[in-house]
Amino acid sequence: MAGPQRTPADEAREAVVESALGKLDVDTKTRLLAGQDMWSLPALPEIGLDSLVMSDGPIGVRGVRWSADDPSVALPSPTALAATWDPELARRAGVLLAQEARRKGVHVLLAPTVNLHRSPLGGRHFEAYSEDPYLTGRIGTGYVQGVQSGGVGTTVKHFVANDAETDRFTVDNRVSERALRELYLAPFEAIVENAHPWGIMTAYNTVNGTTMTEHHYLVNEVLRGEWGFDGCNVSDWFAARDTVGALQGGLDVAMPGPRTVFGEALAQAVRDGKVTEAAVDDAVRRVLRLAARTGALAGAEPAVTELPGAVDGEALAREIARRSFVLVRNDSAALPLKPGRTVALIGAAARDARVLGGGSATVFPARIVSPLDGLTAALPEGAVRYAVGADPATELAVADQGFTLRAVCRDANGEVIGTASAPNGQIQWLGSDLPDGVTRETLHSVELTGVFTPRESGPHTFGIRGTGGFTLRVAGTTYFDGVQPPAGDSDPFEAFFGTPVERAQAELTAGEPVEVSLTHLVERQEAAPLSAVLFALAHQAPRRDPDELIAEAVEAARAADTAVVVVATTERVESEGFDRKDLALPGRQDDLVRAVAEANPHTVVVVNSGSPVELPWREEVAAVLLSWFPGQEGGAALADVLTGAYEPGGRLPTTWGSLQDAPVTRVVPTEGRLDYDEDVFIGYRAWEKEGRTPAYPFGHGLGYTDWTYESAETDGTTVTVRVRNTGTRAGREVVQLYLAPTEPGAGRPARWLAGFAGVEAGPGEVAEAVVELPRRAFEIWDETTNSWSFVKGSYEIQAGRSIADRRIAVTINV
Ligand code: BGC
């Protein structure tokens, strides 16, 4: 068995774990393996064990409440973090997240997501890092090291092959052993080896016929046996379905609670002789180890006794954002903007910034800097003129712009028993997460109430998301008083992600506040696995004539020196719980860009999306900057980069191309099965195999200076590449190494990423990138021997700026 050597401190911790374990009876042990509520495990005061608290997620730490009352720093999306190609920056992000977790009493962060970008249609693409397993593993390693250096655990997720959302609870992903090993398992393996995560999260989906929460082979044999993982295996939320199957398949903790397949059901299984107590002990040992490491078990020294210094969250969010922005096109050095010029800033997302993706990764930051805020602050007064241009929200969206709402809880007599904030008009109270003073027993109704101040005059549409009894009142008129039936979806999170139903249209006047109230009758949910209060008020502003909006934007663009158009996806396009249907920008945004570009040759387009979108006009504009979901400081970072205070530092972690050209796209199973029949050819491996040219290749990204590649040398294990900054300002280059077998043979990609390093140099200066070649880069998984096989032969090590822009090569025979 592989795995880290145990230190004396580890041994001492294990001794405390063993002694605590020895004091527990079977009922208590099995109780510890089941969530007591949405986010935590029970405390066991008799052994000095605190309640272990877990929380999402990748870009921030929400804490145990779905509420804006205790805000969280919101970092850029995981795709953005990967675009920095900087494991050290990922580590620093992790340190900040540990700080946030500790502040919120969280022991374990439900992150990072290291599934792969198999199809660009994957709904949670924004939440994963890359199409490349090596880059994913490096970024994930940095992230886990950072979080755990702050004494907080991670659950690397979702183990494994949870690469799309359609039918995620039931889909059987059929993946060859080789593709599993070389692609989908590879980031998990690298992170286990290099960062020793304290936890892992097993996925909803099935792999090759066995659901992942019961996958004895992948969990017990591969993850634990071969790789030496000694952490805790937590189920994805509601993923565990069978008491005996889950325990035997290596699951330690079934989340959330209180009704799970573990707990009492597991105690009964022990008594019935269906599972052994020793197997339960193994799981409990791993939970206690996790607790001991995070400092939640009295008498055990936590894994981290000296915490890292305090991190400035806002500054780090801004730094990561500008380092992640990928400048994919910069014709005639359109960027940075020349000083003293005026800017027409166009786009709904320029004002109402979309800073994070939807679903469980959602957090509520204390502030959001929009592109309009950021540019207005950075440029001289009067230099920025704003126009909406096009509205990407073609459907009802959450009630956030112009609403001040709070939730009022009442008992059956109509007495107020508690109140809470209601971020974005959404109520998401799960399990015991209820406002202070409110209990399941006393709660009868929740009223979302407050004021809405419209920005535009005209007919405003209001809608309701959720099921059950509702009353909707706007400006004194009752528009709906009835029952909204379920949409019939099997995903228990449908109420989070479902489509709102239109219920009212009210004629309102810009600037004139009106009262809004949505009351929901809370039903008893005896049979449900978790009681929940889930509903939302949705809203859509009056639809202005789209042609008129574009005409206004064109006029603004004509009057300015430069036009900056921010195009974006919406919450209905990129989120958890569903996949995308296409890669087009929603609404009339493509028409908008074309019209603006025609009116102003200095048109810069900022693409505010977490994952690839089609940019059919990309050759018609001066510059294209991908800003991902840039986190709470996105607008400030955008100003940093547009004005040239900093160069954009990102390189594509994933190929950007059209859906029509993309070689691997399927996310919809047939009769419950999704065959990964492209095998090891996903991402750039597939684009190259098919001989197709994407819009922008993997690894691509421009800075504000230029580089020549002067030499490349290798001693067989290390490659040294000398690059010269030939531009006029200092910059950072990501030197990428691709390994290309001289004779690839049928089953191998033409080349693959084998290493990379970021270097910095001033104008005219030379920098040296020293990159170690991992042995694994030369290995393939041999399905006949079921082991790694080192493929001898001649390889070119190609160093360059992207997979398509290879500048220099050195040959090596191994
Ligand atoms: C997601 C997980 C998340 C969990 C808890 C699930 O729906 O798949 O990534 O950690 O919910 O919010």
PDB file of N, CA and C in Angstrom, residues 38-76:
ATOM      1  N   MET A  38     -28.349  18.923   7.669  1.00  0.00           N
ATOM      2  CA  MET A  38     -27.856  19.164   6.316  1.00  0.00           C
ATOM      3  C   MET A  38     -26.322  19.190   6.236  1.00  0.00           C
ATOM      4  N   TRP A  39     -25.662  19.700   7.276  1.00  0.00           N
ATOM      5  CA  TRP A  39     -24.231  19.957   7.145  1.00  0.00           C
ATOM      6  C   TRP A  39     -23.338  19.358   8.210  1.00  0.00           C
ATOM      7  N   SER A  40     -23.887  18.657   9.196  1.00  0.00           N
ATOM      8  CA  SER A  40     -22.981  18.247  10.274  1.00  0.00           C
ATOM      9  C   SER A  40     -23.232  16.835  10.773  1.00  0.00           C
ATOM     10  N   LEU A  41     -22.236  16.344  11.512  1.00  0.00           N
ATOM     11  CA  LEU A  41     -22.330  15.050  12.182  1.00  0.00           C
ATOM     12  C   LEU A  41     -22.601  15.308  13.665  1.00  0.00           C
ATOM     13  N   PRO A  42     -23.153  14.319  14.355  1.00  0.00           N
ATOM     14  CA  PRO A  42     -23.448  14.550  15.764  1.00  0.00           C
ATOM     15  C   PRO A  42     -22.182  14.709  16.609  1.00  0.00           C
ATOM     16  N   ALA A  43     -22.274  15.522  17.634  1.00  0.00           N
ATOM     17  CA  ALA A  43     -21.194  15.610  18.623  1.00  0.00           C
ATOM     18  C   ALA A  43     -21.336  14.412  19.563  1.00  0.00           C
ATOM     19  N   LEU A  44     -20.208  13.929  20.067  1.00  0.00           N
ATOM     20  CA  LEU A  44     -20.252  12.854  21.074  1.00  0.00           C
ATOM     21  C   LEU A  44     -19.452  13.327  22.282  1.00  0.00           C
ATOM     22  N   PRO A  45     -20.125  14.063  23.178  1.00  0.00           N
ATOM     23  CA  PRO A  45     -19.402  14.655  24.310  1.00  0.00           C
ATOM     24  C   PRO A  45     -18.674  13.595  25.146  1.00  0.00           C
ATOM     25  N   GLU A  46     -19.203  12.367  25.162  1.00  0.00           N
ATOM     26  CA  GLU A  46     -18.585  11.333  25.996  1.00  0.00           C
ATOM     27  C   GLU A  46     -17.156  11.008  25.572  1.00  0.00           C
ATOM     28  N   ILE A  47     -16.810  11.278  24.321  1.00  0.00           N
ATOM     29  CA  ILE A  47     -15.415  11.058  23.911  1.00  0.00           C
ATOM     30  C   ILE A  47     -14.734  12.386  23.524  1.00  0.00           C
ATOM     31  N   GLY A  48     -15.369  13.488  23.839  1.00  0.00           N
ATOM     32  CA  GLY A  48     -14.756  14.797  23.543  1.00  0.00           C
ATOM     33  C   GLY A  48     -14.785  15.142  22.066  1.00  0.00           C
ATOM     34  N   LEU A  49     -15.799  14.627  21.372  1.00  0.00           N
ATOM     35  CA  LEU A  49     -15.896  14.900  19.928  1.00  0.00           C
ATOM     36  C   LEU A  49     -16.901  16.013  19.670  1.00  0.00           C
ATOM     37  N   ASP A  50     -16.440  17.061  18.975  1.00  0.00           N
ATOM     38  CA  ASP A  50     -17.351  18.137  18.568  1.00  0.00           C
ATOM     39  C   ASP A  50     -18.126  17.696  17.334  1.00  0.00           C
ATOM     40  N   SER A  51     -19.189  18.399  17.065  1.00  0.00           N
ATOM     41  CA  SER A  51     -19.947  18.148  15.834  1.00  0.00           C
ATOM     42  C   SER A  51     -19.094  18.621  14.650  1.00  0.00           C
ATOM     43  N   LEU A  52     -18.820  17.698  13.721  1.00  0.00           N
ATOM     44  CA  LEU A  52     -18.015  18.053  12.537  1.00  0.00           C
ATOM     45  C   LEU A  52     -18.910  18.771  11.542  1.00  0.00           C
ATOM     46  N   VAL A  53     -18.501  19.956  11.135  1.00  0.00           N
ATOM     47  CA  VAL A  53     -19.341  20.771  10.248  1.00  0.00           C
ATOM     48  C   VAL A  53     -18.707  20.845   8.863  1.00  0.00           C
ATOM     49  N   MET A  54     -19.521  20.636   7.829  1.00  0.00           N
ATOM     50  CA  MET A  54     -19.039  20.694   6.447  1.00  0.00           C
ATOM     51  C   MET A  54     -19.770  21.814   5.707  1.00  0.00           C
ATOM     52  N   SER A  55     -19.110  22.339   4.682  1.00  0.00           N
ATOM     53  CA  SER A  55     -19.780  23.403   3.926  1.00  0.00           C
ATOM     54  C   SER A  55     -19.221  23.514   2.520  1.00  0.00           C
ATOM     55  N   ASP A  56     -20.089  23.881   1.570  1.00  0.00           N
ATOM     56  CA  ASP A  56     -19.618  24.224   0.221  1.00  0.00           C
ATOM     57  C   ASP A  56     -18.926  25.571   0.294  1.00  0.00           C
ATOM     58  N   GLY A  57     -18.014  25.844  -0.569  1.00  0.00           N
ATOM     59  CA  GLY A  57     -17.632  24.907  -1.611  1.00  0.00           C
ATOM     60  C   GLY A  57     -16.453  25.490  -2.333  1.00  0.00           C
ATOM     61  N   PRO A  58     -16.354  25.305  -3.615  1.00  0.00           N
ATOM     62  CA  PRO A  58     -15.096  25.604  -4.305  1.00  0.00           C
ATOM     63  C   PRO A  58     -14.612  27.062  -4.253  1.00  0.00           C
ATOM     64  N   ILE A  59     -15.511  28.033  -4.324  1.00  0.00           N
ATOM     65  CA  ILE A  59     -15.017  29.423  -4.477  1.00  0.00           C
ATOM     66  C   ILE A  59     -15.229  30.285  -3.242  1.00  0.00           C
ATOM     67  N   GLY A  60     -15.770  29.689  -2.217  1.00  0.00           N
ATOM     68  CA  GLY A  60     -16.021  30.445  -0.997  1.00  0.00           C
ATOM     69  C   GLY A  60     -16.583  29.475   0.022  1.00  0.00           C
ATOM     70  N   VAL A  61     -16.784  29.947   1.226  1.00  0.00           N
ATOM     71  CA  VAL A  61     -17.336  29.069   2.260  1.00  0.00           C
ATOM     72  C   VAL A  61     -18.674  29.657   2.697  1.00  0.00           C
ATOM     73  N   ARG A  62     -19.748  28.976   2.304  1.00  0.00           N
ATOM     74  CA  ARG A  62     -21.067  29.538   2.594  1.00  0.00           C
ATOM     75  C   ARG A  62     -21.398  29.436   4.073  1.00  0.00           C
ATOM     76  N   GLY A  63     -20.931  28.375   4.725  1.00  0.00           N
ATOM     77  CA  GLY A  63     -21.330  28.148   6.116  1.00  0.00           C
ATOM     78  C   GLY A  63     -22.620  27.357   6.128  1.00  0.00           C
ATOM     79  N   VAL A  64     -23.223  27.201   7.288  1.00  0.00           N
ATOM     80  CA  VAL A  64     -24.362  26.289   7.396  1.00  0.00           C
ATOM     81  C   VAL A  64     -25.694  26.962   7.073  1.00  0.00           C
ATOM     82  N   ARG A  65     -25.652  28.210   6.652  1.00  0.00           N
ATOM     83  CA  ARG A  65     -26.921  28.870   6.322  1.00  0.00           C
ATOM     84  C   ARG A  65     -26.896  29.404   4.902  1.00  0.00           C
ATOM     85  N   TRP A  66     -28.021  29.239   4.230  1.00  0.00           N
ATOM     86  CA  TRP A  66     -28.174  29.782   2.881  1.00  0.00           C
ATOM     87  C   TRP A  66     -28.670  31.206   3.060  1.00  0.00           C
ATOM     88  N   SER A  67     -27.757  32.092   3.427  1.00  0.00           N
ATOM     89  CA  SER A  67     -28.208  33.409   3.840  1.00  0.00           C
ATOM     90  C   SER A  67     -27.089  34.418   3.646  1.00  0.00           C
ATOM     91  N   ALA A  68     -27.500  35.666   3.460  1.00  0.00           N
ATOM     92  CA  ALA A  68     -26.516  36.723   3.280  1.00  0.00           C
ATOM     93  C   ALA A  68     -26.144  37.366   4.607  1.00  0.00           C
ATOM     94  N   ASP A  69     -26.696  36.843   5.698  1.00  0.00           N
ATOM     95  CA  ASP A  69     -26.449  37.461   7.002  1.00  0.00           C
ATOM     96  C   ASP A  69     -24.994  37.370   7.425  1.00  0.00           C
ATOM     97  N   ASP A  70     -24.321  36.314   6.967  1.00  0.00           N
ATOM     98  CA  ASP A  70     -22.921  36.137   7.321  1.00  0.00           C
ATOM     99  C   ASP A  70     -22.150  35.943   6.006  1.00  0.00           C
ATOM    100  N   PRO A  71     -21.824  37.052   5.338  1.00  0.00           N
ATOM    101  CA  PRO A  71     -21.297  36.947   3.966  1.00  0.00           C
ATOM    102  C   PRO A  71     -19.957  36.215   3.869  1.00  0.00           C
ATOM    103  N   SER A  72     -19.648  35.785   2.649  1.00  0.00           N
ATOM    104  CA  SER A  72     -18.426  35.018   2.391  1.00  0.00           C
ATOM    105  C   SER A  72     -17.650  35.684   1.265  1.00  0.00           C
ATOM    106  N   VAL A  73     -16.342  35.600   1.336  1.00  0.00           N
ATOM    107  CA  VAL A  73     -15.534  36.073   0.209  1.00  0.00           C
ATOM    108  C   VAL A  73     -15.821  35.155  -0.977  1.00  0.00           C
ATOM    109  N   ALA A  74     -16.106  35.740  -2.148  1.00  0.00           N
ATOM    110  CA  ALA A  74     -16.375  34.938  -3.352  1.00  0.00           C
ATOM    111  C   ALA A  74     -15.200  35.086  -4.307  1.00  0.00           C
ATOM    112  N   LEU A  75     -14.446  34.009  -4.460  1.00  0.00           N
ATOM    113  CA  LEU A  75     -13.298  33.999  -5.376  1.00  0.00           C
ATOM    114  C   LEU A  75     -13.783  33.703  -6.797  1.00  0.00           C
ATOM    115  N   PRO A  76     -12.933  33.884  -7.803  1.00  0.00           N
ATOM    116  CA  PRO A  76     -13.311  33.531  -9.166  1.00  0.00           C
ATOM    117  C   PRO A  76     -13.627  32.037  -9.300  1.00  0.00           C
TER     118      PRO A  76
END
